[in-house]
C-alpha angles and dihedrals in degrees: 000000000000114000118206113236110245133183097232095181102051095095100026128102121227096269092047091049091051091051091051095046098044095089107155128063131019112319128190114195110193100202114188122209112294095005097123103258094157090054089052094050095048093043091049092051091047091046092055091050097043092052091045091237089142140001116250090250089058094060124081115194117187129196133173101231137036088234091058091045092051092047091051091046092053092048094049093046089052092049097048097032094232141094115260096199110149095023120132094257119125147080125319090255097047094049093044089050089057091054092044094051089054092051104025096129090065089070095038096262131121118236088246092066119149122237106220127209131225095273091055090047091053092047092051094048091049089055091052093048090051093051090049092049092240115154105243091198090060096036107033119210091229091059092054090047090055090052092048092047091051091053091049090050086056091052094247126148116199090265090054097054111103132177090268091062102046102048108135093025099098095160118170092346097312097316095124096104092048091049091047089056092048090049093052092047090051091051091053091050090052092045089238140130133194123221093266090055093059092073097027094056092048091051089050090050091051092048094050100036115047091179092059091046090050090050092060094037089057092042098056109059092166129034124189122186128185127208090018092172089069097058120120126213094270094050092046093050090050092051092047091051092052093046098047096099106040097020090207096138116151110194116190118190149110120248088198090064099050100126106143106082088126087065094049100270114147117206090196088075091071095033091055097039094105090052095046094049115046118221093019116174113216121202122185121211103203105151106102123208098184115056141045123257095257093052092049094046091051092048092048092047092052098046092046087075089071115096098196101069139099093229137237137159123224119223139168138206087219125093126282093251125193123340117257109261118225113189127186114206134184100248145336092281093056088045091058092044093050093049093048090050091053091048092051090048088050090053092049088060088062095259122142118249086220086077093064129092132177109201117197131189095222132030095235090066091073093073097075092049093046091052092048096045093048091049094055096034096247109155115234142168128208103221122209095008147040126284112264098260091045094061116114098240092045092050089050093050092047090050089058090051092047091053092047088051094047130014088201093068097111096176092053091050092051091049099052108024089096100023111129091029112267099176094265107142130202090264092059092047091051090050090053092048092049093049090047091056095043096046095037090232125135116256095259094053091042091054091049092051093046092049088063093056135065092249093098130050115268090247093052092046092050091049093050093047090053091048091049091049089053091050090053091050093047091052089055089047088053088066098040104034136063113259094246090050090050091055091051091049093048094048092048099043094043090057092240095123091046089051091055093044090057091048107097095187120123091249098054100084090049091051090053090050090051091054090051088053089051088060089054091049097050093048088069091068131078096215140019090239091057091050094050091049089050091053090051091053091047093051091047089051093071113153125249100241091209092071127078113273142182110245123234117189144139120269089247091055091049096062110121093019131103136199134182092229122035131179121199110192131182102039096165133125112271092023098052113033084035113236094214091056092051094045093050101039108022116201094358089054091051091049092050089051088053090050088052090053088050090053090051094051094047093054088075119090103182114353133031132184124189120193135195128177128219091216138013135194105243122179090341093309130102114235132185112245129219114218114250115266086230090072091063090047093063115098109257094221091063099049141066115211123198135154142204086208132023125233134183101223112127102187116181126190091235087081088072091065090044089055093049091049090054093071096262096311108177112268095223092054089050092058094042090055093051118095123214124242097227108082096155094104101154087211127109134209114270090015113147115239142171129232123192094228105029101034125213125003146136130253113249100169137020122198112171108290092350126085134186112221130191103216119203093231107013100046124219118354132171111218145161115268091233090070099057131077132211116239 
């Protein structure tokens, strides 16, 4: 193969050149956001080939996504002037699959094994649960799959799982390990493997067959791995095994961008690299080619508060640019209005809306922006996920509401009659459909009539009668209850909430949050009919994806992307940093939340806005919000703070350490227990006041800067004094 001569160093800075030229021995390249890590990887690969240091077959280059692998492949082919088809360049799973196919018989598979997807995994687990007489409604298949995937990410076969590893996984009365074994045996019988098996089987082969391990250790003289901070235990063990002989492992990553622990990633892999590999050379890429000086200084100041990091400081030869704008608004609605106003102003200055991104911490936050953008005709795209009203749990909830609103809604009936599962099989559903056609009754009435006959099984009849009884009750509730309250009642009494609570998948907490946001959404409407008509209009207002759009996405989905103008809404305690992450993981959870904030800030090239609200509608109730601690961790010289409303919170990051010292006491409780210094309220009990949102009311309790007010129309609310007026 002829390799085109390329000047690898012509466009590289000194640190990048050093990373490319340092070929032998373990190398850790700490590549900060926007510092050109992909250029370094491709240049290093090309350098090794051009200088004939190794043959292409002797180099293993690992990426995390097919997109990254394809991008690297195209860049290298352009640099060397040759196709690299057949090279060992790809994702962890694709490369492991190549090794496994060549040695499948060593783990009792044929080399023609099938790689199954998530749907097949769920189907297989359901079969096993059924054979073991385990109630799938009580012990969902998806929950067991999450447990099994976690064990595989840890590199554990069923025989390796000990009590220490399955604490907190009390599935079906401690049957998880047994079920894991049955699942693996079934896969072998089917000559199949799931994605977790691809690495796990290869690790098993290496452990049991030293000759095979030596073969690949000798083969790969050089190993390059991208996004090293995102590796899990299984991936790290595989890389270590391959690098044992030559020790030429080049790991490129950024410990400050490790944000996927919920998917199995372990930041300690990159933090301990220098300990695990003796004589490691560490090179820091700190010159940033993406963002302005103020953005980089703010990001560096924030992330410096983390203790578990190797340390680096981003800088640029470019100018400082505009200050970061931090705006405090009254509520989520004003937040969406303010951001849309800024976007429209940006457009009026002849800038493309394609340059704009709104990055949220949680998926449910997109709803407010979608509603606002649709209202004013601002084109948008939800990236990396569905629009709010397209999400599975939202469509299910709306189907319940549609059926309550109209018994003639056949599609709604079909969608929810067995969701959550009520033991109604396909046979029962077909019987209802047949009777509906023959009797010319809608599906709901047909099911009611059938349940009073002997046509259905006694169990099916009983289930339908209970469902019908619930429908009757909910229709009465529709008249007597507030819409948000109705939604909560329906989701609870239908068993839908319980279904999600039992679901231990990664997605389940987010689905529950989305349903809470649905309660907020429906409370804005006077009638159920108006809300359902609104949903129809929203769904019909789908964007033409060929036009330019503002991008809405989660912070996790934004990693690796960049935009000239970025908005970061919802920087409040409990929302960001996320309370669930802190409760479950303590200090490490807080530090990962800070890394996520760092990722968000460094997506911005030129302009950055950060928003926090003084109050938010949560589960149909208004709550006071505490500004995120991250706001006080940003260097003051790099930011511009202004507010539509004032507040007296003075949150300092030192509270984080206080919380950690208090044996994981919940942060929110910590703040709620704190009293404010300013007790000079100038307000008296039973004094009549006015509030811009809630109208007239009287003060019934005063607690520092907080007051409880009995509003004439809105009922009792707890608010900050700064938001009420004397009359």
